[in-house]
Amino acid sequence: MSKRITILGSTGSIGRQSLDVIEHCAMEVAALTAHSSVELMEKQARQFHPELVVMTDEKAAADLKVRLADTDVNVLSGMEGLLEAAVIPSADTVITAVVGMVGLRPTLAAIKAGKRICLANKETLVCAGELVMAAAKREKAVILPVDSEHSALFQSLEGNKDRGEVKRLILTCSGGPFYGKTRKELENMTREDALRHPNWSMGAKITIDSATLMNKGLEVIEAMHLYDMPPEKVSIVVHRESIIHSLVEYCDNAMIAQLGAPDMRLPIQYALTWPKRVPGPSNPLDLWNCGPLTFGTPDLDTFKCLALALEAAKTGGTAGAILNGANEAAVAQFLAGKIRFLEIADRVEKAMAAVPVVQTPTLEDVLAADQAAREAAL
Ligand code: NAD
Ligand code: MG
């Protein structure tokens, strides 16, 4: 399969798994970016021979330049470098695998440059879904989901493009490491407790989001934008086993689902190869030994972050940017050991109350809402 790919965030969990798929499927790499992991980036550059590598951290970029002096790889730095990688002419596809709303501008740039977008960076859609989807429509850019639930929805919607036949989208939710716990029990949960996810191994930020269930709330907003659905047509079902990756319920009550082993390489690969399917590195699902599948209702009282995200989904406008900005700031504080687990939701709630919502926002409105929410959360 001849494809040339740029990965924004190649040293992260999604980035590394993307390179595994690229190697297996004999695709080529045009550009790679990361924030500060110089050692791993040097290794990736020597293995995949990109034309360009970018370290957004200036010091890391200077270090990498020295390390790669014997190669013809171009090294750039900062947000300008990230934007350059997003639009590099030799790439046809961009995987957006950076964490956080820092991915917004490069995603918009890649859309404008006519790239296929394999979107992992959900914060971008949560903050500016209307702007991103409108830009994609204008530029006729294809956005393919990498998030496992959204890939499952995409696959379950295929052949049924008429959204009028869809009764609702149903996102599955593992429940995270604190499933079944009371608020009292959550009071003293540490960073290490929260970083222990039962089914998936992911970056630190999304792992904390999975513990608070904020991740599922962000995914509801992501699904609304990707599939043009109102919030009342997106439901959540707790499914501890992470075997069914999400479902579509149609108007005749048929439910179509996608199943697979919990392995992100499958949705990453399908975003890259769609509309084709090819053999790849992901693990097969052993249905005969995976045990019973269970389904339940999420606990919105204990996991307040999810309730707040559903509220933001209903409000629309810059509510998503406010929710996300406050959450990014609060999660960073929790990871730094500065606030307690339950305070993450408190900070988000405070920011949502303090920052006014703008409907039909411009990019400037979104950036301002993000900034105000971060300040309000701290
Ligand atoms: P990660 O923390 O493992 O990796 C993040 C990548 O972004 C790294 O390459 C890092 O160098 C880069 N980065 C970090 N801060 C940056 C900054 N300020 N500027 C530029 N680059 C920066 O994260 P991840 O788990 O791979 O998640 C990446 C994205 O994919 C997130 O939006 C996440 O929600 C989404 N996602 C992840 C998974 C998963 O299984 N990990 C699943 C679904 C969706
Ligand atoms: Mg997901």
Short mmCIF file of C-alpha atoms and ligand atoms in Angstrom, two decimals:
data_model
loop_
_atom_site.label_atom_id
_atom_site.label_comp_id
_atom_site.label_asym_id
_atom_site.label_seq_id
_atom_site.Cartn_x
_atom_site.Cartn_y
_atom_site.Cartn_z
CA MET A 1 0.00 0.00 0.00
CA SER A 2 1.80 3.15 -1.12
CA LYS A 3 1.07 5.86 1.39
CA ARG A 4 3.23 8.62 2.84
CA ILE A 5 2.36 9.54 6.35
CA THR A 6 3.10 12.30 8.83
CA ILE A 7 2.61 11.56 12.52
CA LEU A 8 2.08 14.50 14.86
CA GLY A 9 3.07 13.03 18.25
CA SER A 10 5.03 9.98 17.06
CA THR A 11 6.67 9.21 20.42
CA GLY A 12 3.38 8.76 22.30
CA SER A 13 1.21 5.71 22.77
CA ILE A 14 -0.79 6.24 19.54
CA GLY A 15 2.30 7.47 17.67
CA ARG A 16 4.35 4.36 18.49
CA GLN A 17 1.49 2.01 17.62
CA SER A 18 1.00 3.92 14.34
CA LEU A 19 4.65 3.28 13.43
CA ASP A 20 4.11 -0.42 14.17
CA VAL A 21 1.22 -0.45 11.65
CA ILE A 22 3.23 1.58 9.11
CA GLU A 23 6.13 -0.87 9.34
CA HIS A 24 3.85 -3.92 8.95
CA CYS A 25 1.92 -2.44 6.04
CA ALA A 26 5.08 -1.16 4.26
CA MET A 27 3.95 2.47 4.22
CA GLU A 28 6.37 5.42 4.19
CA VAL A 29 6.95 8.23 6.67
CA ALA A 30 7.15 11.86 5.55
CA ALA A 31 7.48 13.67 8.89
CA LEU A 32 7.47 12.91 12.62
CA THR A 33 6.93 15.28 15.54
CA ALA A 34 7.24 15.08 19.33
CA HIS A 35 7.56 17.43 22.27
CA SER A 36 10.78 16.47 24.07
CA SER A 37 11.58 12.72 23.81
CA VAL A 38 14.82 13.18 21.90
CA GLU A 39 16.22 9.69 22.34
CA LEU A 40 13.15 7.91 21.00
CA MET A 41 12.80 10.43 18.18
CA GLU A 42 16.38 9.80 17.08
CA LYS A 43 15.64 6.07 17.00
CA GLN A 44 12.42 6.58 15.01
CA ALA A 45 14.15 8.93 12.55
CA ARG A 46 16.95 6.42 11.89
CA GLN A 47 14.46 3.59 11.40
CA PHE A 48 11.81 5.33 9.27
CA HIS A 49 13.88 7.94 7.34
CA PRO A 50 11.44 10.86 7.42
CA GLU A 51 12.22 14.00 5.46
CA LEU A 52 11.43 16.19 8.48
CA VAL A 53 11.38 15.75 12.25
CA VAL A 54 10.10 18.38 14.68
CA MET A 55 10.63 18.77 18.41
CA THR A 56 8.24 21.41 19.76
CA ASP A 57 10.60 21.93 22.70
CA GLU A 58 13.45 24.19 21.47
CA LYS A 59 16.18 22.59 23.59
CA ALA A 60 15.17 19.12 22.47
CA ALA A 61 15.27 20.28 18.84
CA ALA A 62 18.82 21.61 19.25
CA ASP A 63 19.91 18.32 20.84
CA LEU A 64 18.25 16.27 18.06
CA LYS A 65 19.95 18.36 15.38
CA VAL A 66 23.34 17.37 16.78
CA ARG A 67 22.34 13.71 17.09
CA LEU A 68 21.09 13.55 13.48
CA ALA A 69 23.97 15.57 11.99
CA ASP A 70 25.19 12.52 10.02
CA THR A 71 21.79 12.14 8.25
CA ASP A 72 19.89 14.25 5.73
CA VAL A 73 16.85 14.57 8.01
CA ASN A 74 15.68 18.18 8.41
CA VAL A 75 15.06 19.18 12.08
CA LEU A 76 12.66 21.99 13.02
CA SER A 77 11.24 23.24 16.32
CA GLY A 78 8.24 24.86 17.99
CA MET A 79 4.67 25.38 16.79
CA GLU A 80 6.00 26.63 13.42
CA GLY A 81 7.73 23.27 12.96
CA LEU A 82 4.57 21.40 13.94
CA LEU A 83 2.56 23.40 11.38
CA GLU A 84 5.21 22.73 8.73
CA ALA A 85 5.02 18.98 9.40
CA ALA A 86 1.20 19.10 9.17
CA VAL A 87 1.31 20.46 5.60
CA ILE A 88 4.50 18.83 4.22
CA PRO A 89 3.78 18.34 0.48
CA SER A 90 5.15 14.78 0.27
CA ALA A 91 2.58 13.38 2.75
CA ASP A 92 -0.93 12.32 1.73
CA THR A 93 -2.03 11.43 5.26
CA VAL A 94 -1.60 13.01 8.70
CA ILE A 95 -2.14 11.10 11.94
CA THR A 96 -2.97 13.63 14.67
CA ALA A 97 -1.64 11.92 17.80
CA VAL A 98 -0.52 14.84 19.95
CA VAL A 99 -2.28 15.17 23.27
CA GLY A 100 -4.41 18.22 24.04
CA MET A 101 -5.82 21.21 22.22
CA VAL A 102 -2.33 22.08 21.00
CA GLY A 103 -3.36 19.83 18.07
CA LEU A 104 -6.04 22.26 16.86
CA ARG A 105 -3.98 24.56 14.63
CA PRO A 106 -1.95 21.78 12.97
CA THR A 107 -5.16 19.80 12.34
CA LEU A 108 -6.78 22.81 10.65
CA ALA A 109 -3.59 23.37 8.62
CA ALA A 110 -3.50 19.72 7.47
CA ILE A 111 -7.18 19.90 6.45
CA LYS A 112 -6.47 23.03 4.42
CA ALA A 113 -3.52 21.30 2.75
CA GLY A 114 -5.87 18.51 1.59
CA LYS A 115 -4.43 15.69 3.71
CA ARG A 116 -6.36 12.65 4.84
CA ILE A 117 -6.74 13.17 8.59
CA CYS A 118 -6.50 10.13 10.85
CA LEU A 119 -7.75 11.79 13.99
CA ALA A 120 -6.68 10.53 17.41
CA ASN A 121 -6.42 13.99 19.02
CA LYS A 122 -10.00 14.18 20.34
CA GLU A 123 -9.41 17.42 22.28
CA THR A 124 -9.35 19.24 18.94
CA LEU A 125 -12.93 18.20 18.12
CA VAL A 126 -14.13 18.82 21.67
CA CYS A 127 -12.79 22.41 21.55
CA ALA A 128 -13.58 23.33 17.98
CA GLY A 129 -15.66 20.58 16.39
CA GLU A 130 -17.83 22.99 14.40
CA LEU A 131 -14.81 24.81 12.96
CA VAL A 132 -12.91 21.62 12.16
CA MET A 133 -15.85 19.83 10.51
CA ALA A 134 -16.79 22.97 8.54
CA ALA A 135 -13.19 23.29 7.30
CA ALA A 136 -13.17 19.61 6.29
CA LYS A 137 -16.42 20.05 4.37
CA ARG A 138 -15.13 23.18 2.64
CA GLU A 139 -11.81 21.57 1.66
CA LYS A 140 -13.39 18.15 0.91
CA ALA A 141 -10.91 16.62 3.38
CA VAL A 142 -11.56 13.14 4.74
CA ILE A 143 -11.43 12.78 8.53
CA LEU A 144 -11.15 9.19 9.73
CA PRO A 145 -11.45 8.32 13.41
CA VAL A 146 -8.61 6.60 15.27
CA ASP A 147 -10.39 6.54 18.65
CA SER A 148 -11.56 2.92 19.00
CA GLU A 149 -15.20 3.80 19.80
CA HIS A 150 -15.47 6.20 16.89
CA SER A 151 -13.82 3.75 14.53
CA ALA A 152 -16.41 1.18 15.65
CA LEU A 153 -19.19 3.70 14.97
CA PHE A 154 -17.67 4.53 11.59
CA GLN A 155 -17.56 0.84 10.68
CA SER A 156 -21.10 0.28 11.98
CA LEU A 157 -22.38 3.23 9.94
CA GLU A 158 -20.77 2.07 6.69
CA GLY A 159 -23.31 1.30 3.99
CA ASN A 160 -25.90 3.34 5.92
CA LYS A 161 -24.94 6.87 5.07
CA ASP A 162 -28.48 8.17 5.62
CA ARG A 163 -28.26 9.46 9.19
CA GLY A 164 -32.08 9.64 9.22
CA GLU A 165 -32.14 5.86 9.74
CA VAL A 166 -29.95 6.10 12.85
CA LYS A 167 -31.83 6.07 16.15
CA ARG A 168 -28.69 6.61 18.23
CA LEU A 169 -24.98 5.99 18.63
CA ILE A 170 -23.96 3.94 21.66
CA LEU A 171 -20.44 4.41 23.00
CA THR A 172 -19.06 1.61 25.12
CA CYS A 173 -17.18 2.59 28.30
CA SER A 174 -14.88 0.25 30.24
CA GLY A 175 -15.66 2.09 33.47
CA GLY A 176 -11.96 2.69 34.06
CA PRO A 177 -9.86 1.63 37.05
CA PHE A 178 -12.32 3.04 39.61
CA TYR A 179 -15.47 1.33 38.37
CA GLY A 180 -17.88 0.57 41.25
CA LYS A 181 -16.11 2.85 43.74
CA THR A 182 -17.94 5.40 45.92
CA ARG A 183 -16.97 9.08 46.15
CA LYS A 184 -15.64 8.39 49.64
CA GLU A 185 -13.33 5.71 48.27
CA LEU A 186 -12.17 8.05 45.49
CA GLU A 187 -11.07 10.76 47.93
CA ASN A 188 -7.63 9.26 48.50
CA MET A 189 -6.92 7.79 45.09
CA THR A 190 -3.37 8.56 44.02
CA ARG A 191 -1.78 9.25 40.67
CA GLU A 192 -0.48 5.66 40.59
CA ASP A 193 -3.96 4.20 41.34
CA ALA A 194 -5.46 6.30 38.54
CA LEU A 195 -2.75 5.35 36.04
CA ARG A 196 -3.62 1.64 36.32
CA HIS A 197 -6.18 1.10 33.52
CA PRO A 198 -7.64 -2.44 33.34
CA ASN A 199 -7.78 -2.90 29.53
CA TRP A 200 -5.74 -0.28 27.67
CA SER A 201 -2.18 1.03 27.94
CA MET A 202 -2.27 4.72 26.95
CA GLY A 203 -0.63 8.11 27.59
CA ALA A 204 -0.92 9.60 31.09
CA LYS A 205 -3.50 12.30 30.29
CA ILE A 206 -6.06 10.01 28.63
CA THR A 207 -5.52 7.40 31.36
CA ILE A 208 -6.51 9.95 34.02
CA ASP A 209 -9.46 10.99 31.81
CA SER A 210 -10.48 7.32 31.75
CA ALA A 211 -10.36 7.17 35.56
CA THR A 212 -12.58 10.26 35.96
CA LEU A 213 -14.77 9.16 32.97
CA MET A 214 -14.08 12.57 31.43
CA ASN A 215 -12.73 10.58 28.49
CA LYS A 216 -16.19 9.19 27.75
CA GLY A 217 -17.67 12.68 27.96
CA LEU A 218 -15.05 14.00 25.51
CA GLU A 219 -15.92 11.06 23.26
CA VAL A 220 -19.63 11.94 23.28
CA ILE A 221 -18.75 15.43 21.98
CA GLU A 222 -16.27 13.91 19.50
CA ALA A 223 -19.01 11.59 18.15
CA MET A 224 -21.55 14.45 17.87
CA HIS A 225 -19.16 16.36 15.62
CA LEU A 226 -17.86 13.42 13.57
CA TYR A 227 -21.32 12.04 12.83
CA ASP A 228 -23.42 15.21 13.04
CA MET A 229 -25.61 13.94 15.88
CA PRO A 230 -27.42 15.89 18.61
CA PRO A 231 -26.43 15.01 22.20
CA GLU A 232 -29.69 13.15 22.88
CA LYS A 233 -28.77 10.67 20.13
CA VAL A 234 -25.48 9.62 21.76
CA SER A 235 -25.71 7.14 24.65
CA ILE A 236 -23.12 5.42 26.85
CA VAL A 237 -23.15 1.82 28.01
CA VAL A 238 -20.64 0.49 30.53
CA HIS A 239 -19.00 -2.61 29.07
CA ARG A 240 -16.14 -3.71 31.29
CA GLU A 241 -14.51 -6.12 28.84
CA SER A 242 -13.73 -3.62 26.01
CA ILE A 243 -14.59 -6.23 23.36
CA ILE A 244 -17.50 -4.41 21.71
CA HIS A 245 -16.00 -1.07 20.73
CA SER A 246 -19.34 0.75 20.16
CA LEU A 247 -22.70 0.27 18.44
CA VAL A 248 -25.21 1.98 16.20
CA GLU A 249 -28.92 1.50 16.89
CA TYR A 250 -31.08 1.98 13.79
CA CYS A 251 -34.73 3.07 13.49
CA ASP A 252 -35.87 -0.55 13.04
CA ASN A 253 -34.11 -1.41 16.36
CA ALA A 254 -31.27 -3.32 14.67
CA MET A 255 -27.98 -2.80 16.49
CA ILE A 256 -24.74 -3.04 14.52
CA ALA A 257 -21.49 -3.29 16.48
CA GLN A 258 -17.78 -3.78 15.85
CA LEU A 259 -15.86 -6.23 18.04
CA GLY A 260 -12.16 -6.84 18.48
CA ALA A 261 -9.40 -7.38 20.99
CA PRO A 262 -8.54 -4.15 22.85
CA ASP A 263 -5.69 -3.14 20.51
CA MET A 264 -5.45 0.41 19.11
CA ARG A 265 -3.45 -0.80 16.11
CA LEU A 266 -6.67 -2.01 14.47
CA PRO A 267 -8.52 1.36 14.44
CA ILE A 268 -5.24 3.14 13.53
CA GLN A 269 -4.76 0.78 10.60
CA TYR A 270 -8.34 1.07 9.35
CA ALA A 271 -8.07 4.87 9.34
CA LEU A 272 -4.95 4.48 7.19
CA THR A 273 -6.22 1.83 4.76
CA TRP A 274 -9.95 2.70 4.46
CA PRO A 275 -11.86 1.78 2.35
CA LYS A 276 -9.61 -1.29 2.09
CA ARG A 277 -8.79 -3.87 4.73
CA VAL A 278 -5.36 -5.52 4.83
CA PRO A 279 -3.67 -7.97 7.23
CA GLY A 280 -1.86 -6.10 10.02
CA PRO A 281 -0.12 -6.42 13.37
CA SER A 282 -3.17 -6.18 15.70
CA ASN A 283 -4.13 -9.10 17.92
CA PRO A 284 -7.06 -11.31 16.87
CA LEU A 285 -10.03 -11.66 19.21
CA ASP A 286 -10.38 -15.12 20.73
CA LEU A 287 -14.19 -15.15 21.07
CA TRP A 288 -14.19 -18.67 22.47
CA ASN A 289 -12.11 -17.71 25.49
CA CYS A 290 -12.94 -14.04 26.09
CA GLY A 291 -15.62 -14.87 28.69
CA PRO A 292 -19.05 -13.28 29.14
CA LEU A 293 -19.77 -9.73 27.99
CA THR A 294 -21.52 -7.44 30.48
CA PHE A 295 -23.42 -4.16 30.10
CA GLY A 296 -24.44 -1.49 32.61
CA THR A 297 -25.24 2.16 33.26
CA PRO A 298 -22.57 4.79 34.02
CA ASP A 299 -22.62 6.35 37.51
CA LEU A 300 -22.95 10.09 36.86
CA ASP A 301 -23.13 11.00 40.56
CA THR A 302 -19.77 9.47 41.45
CA PHE A 303 -18.06 10.41 38.19
CA LYS A 304 -18.97 14.08 38.05
CA CYS A 305 -16.62 14.80 35.13
CA LEU A 306 -18.88 12.75 32.87
CA ALA A 307 -21.98 14.68 34.00
CA LEU A 308 -20.14 17.98 33.36
CA ALA A 309 -19.10 16.86 29.88
CA LEU A 310 -22.68 15.86 29.02
CA GLU A 311 -23.80 19.30 30.17
CA ALA A 312 -21.18 20.93 27.91
CA ALA A 313 -22.34 18.70 25.03
CA LYS A 314 -25.89 20.05 25.44
CA THR A 315 -24.76 23.68 25.79
CA GLY A 316 -22.60 23.65 22.63
CA GLY A 317 -20.63 26.71 21.43
CA THR A 318 -17.44 27.24 23.43
CA ALA A 319 -18.68 25.01 26.30
CA GLY A 320 -16.51 22.17 24.93
CA ALA A 321 -13.42 24.39 24.86
CA ILE A 322 -14.10 25.54 28.43
CA LEU A 323 -14.63 21.97 29.66
CA ASN A 324 -11.51 20.76 27.88
CA GLY A 325 -9.23 23.65 28.84
CA ALA A 326 -10.17 23.34 32.52
CA ASN A 327 -9.74 19.57 32.39
CA GLU A 328 -6.31 19.76 30.74
CA ALA A 329 -5.15 22.21 33.42
CA ALA A 330 -6.64 20.18 36.29
CA VAL A 331 -5.27 16.84 35.05
CA ALA A 332 -1.78 18.38 34.73
CA GLN A 333 -2.07 19.55 38.34
CA PHE A 334 -3.21 16.11 39.49
CA LEU A 335 -0.34 14.42 37.63
CA ALA A 336 2.05 16.88 39.29
CA GLY A 337 0.69 15.85 42.70
CA LYS A 338 -0.76 19.31 43.40
CA ILE A 339 -4.48 18.47 43.64
CA ARG A 340 -6.51 15.44 44.69
CA PHE A 341 -8.45 13.15 42.38
CA LEU A 342 -11.93 14.52 43.14
CA GLU A 343 -10.67 18.07 42.75
CA ILE A 344 -10.30 17.54 38.99
CA ALA A 345 -14.11 17.64 38.62
CA ASP A 346 -14.38 20.55 41.09
CA ARG A 347 -11.94 22.61 39.01
CA VAL A 348 -13.80 21.87 35.78
CA GLU A 349 -17.13 22.73 37.39
CA LYS A 350 -15.70 26.02 38.68
CA ALA A 351 -14.40 26.98 35.23
CA MET A 352 -17.71 26.10 33.56
CA ALA A 353 -19.53 28.35 36.00
CA ALA A 354 -17.03 31.21 35.63
CA VAL A 355 -16.44 31.43 31.87
CA PRO A 356 -19.31 32.64 29.65
CA VAL A 357 -20.21 30.51 26.61
CA VAL A 358 -20.11 31.96 23.08
CA GLN A 359 -22.35 30.26 20.49
CA THR A 360 -21.07 29.74 16.89
CA PRO A 361 -17.50 30.65 17.92
CA THR A 362 -14.60 31.78 15.74
CA LEU A 363 -11.11 30.32 16.24
CA GLU A 364 -10.26 33.36 18.39
CA ASP A 365 -13.33 32.70 20.58
CA VAL A 366 -12.22 29.10 21.06
CA LEU A 367 -8.65 30.06 21.99
CA ALA A 368 -9.92 32.74 24.40
CA ALA A 369 -12.36 30.29 26.03
CA ASP A 370 -9.57 27.74 26.45
CA GLN A 371 -7.28 30.32 28.08
CA ALA A 372 -9.99 31.67 30.39
CA ALA A 373 -10.97 28.14 31.45
CA ARG A 374 -7.37 27.21 32.29
CA GLU A 375 -7.06 30.32 34.46
CA ALA A 376 -10.42 29.72 36.16
CA ALA A 377 -9.47 26.09 36.87
CA LEU A 378 -6.24 27.05 38.61
P1 NAD B 1 0.92 10.39 24.78
O1 NAD B 1 1.04 11.29 25.94
O2 NAD B 1 1.37 8.98 24.90
O3 NAD B 1 1.66 11.04 23.52
C1 NAD B 1 1.49 12.37 23.17
C2 NAD B 1 2.39 12.77 22.01
O4 NAD B 1 2.23 14.19 21.81
C3 NAD B 1 3.88 12.55 22.27
O5 NAD B 1 4.53 12.24 21.06
C4 NAD B 1 4.37 13.92 22.79
O6 NAD B 1 5.72 14.16 22.50
C5 NAD B 1 3.48 14.88 22.00
N1 NAD B 1 3.21 16.11 22.76
C6 NAD B 1 2.91 16.23 24.07
N2 NAD B 1 2.75 17.51 24.41
C7 NAD B 1 2.94 18.24 23.29
C8 NAD B 1 2.94 19.64 23.01
N3 NAD B 1 2.67 20.55 23.95
N4 NAD B 1 3.19 20.03 21.74
C9 NAD B 1 3.44 19.13 20.77
N5 NAD B 1 3.48 17.80 20.98
C10 NAD B 1 3.23 17.34 22.23
O7 NAD B 1 -0.63 10.44 24.35
P2 NAD B 1 -1.51 9.30 23.64
O8 NAD B 1 -2.08 8.40 24.67
O9 NAD B 1 -0.77 8.72 22.49
O10 NAD B 1 -2.75 10.17 23.09
C11 NAD B 1 -2.62 11.03 21.97
C12 NAD B 1 -4.01 11.50 21.55
O11 NAD B 1 -4.76 10.37 21.11
C13 NAD B 1 -4.82 12.13 22.69
O12 NAD B 1 -5.62 13.15 22.19
C14 NAD B 1 -5.71 10.98 23.16
O13 NAD B 1 -6.91 11.41 23.72
C15 NAD B 1 -5.97 10.23 21.86
N6 NAD B 1 -6.27 8.81 22.03
C16 NAD B 1 -5.36 7.98 22.61
C17 NAD B 1 -5.64 6.63 22.77
C18 NAD B 1 -4.62 5.68 23.34
O14 NAD B 1 -4.88 4.48 23.37
N7 NAD B 1 -3.47 6.14 23.81
C19 NAD B 1 -6.88 6.14 22.35
C20 NAD B 1 -7.78 7.01 21.76
C21 NAD B 1 -7.47 8.34 21.60
MG MG B 2 -11.69 5.84 23.08
#
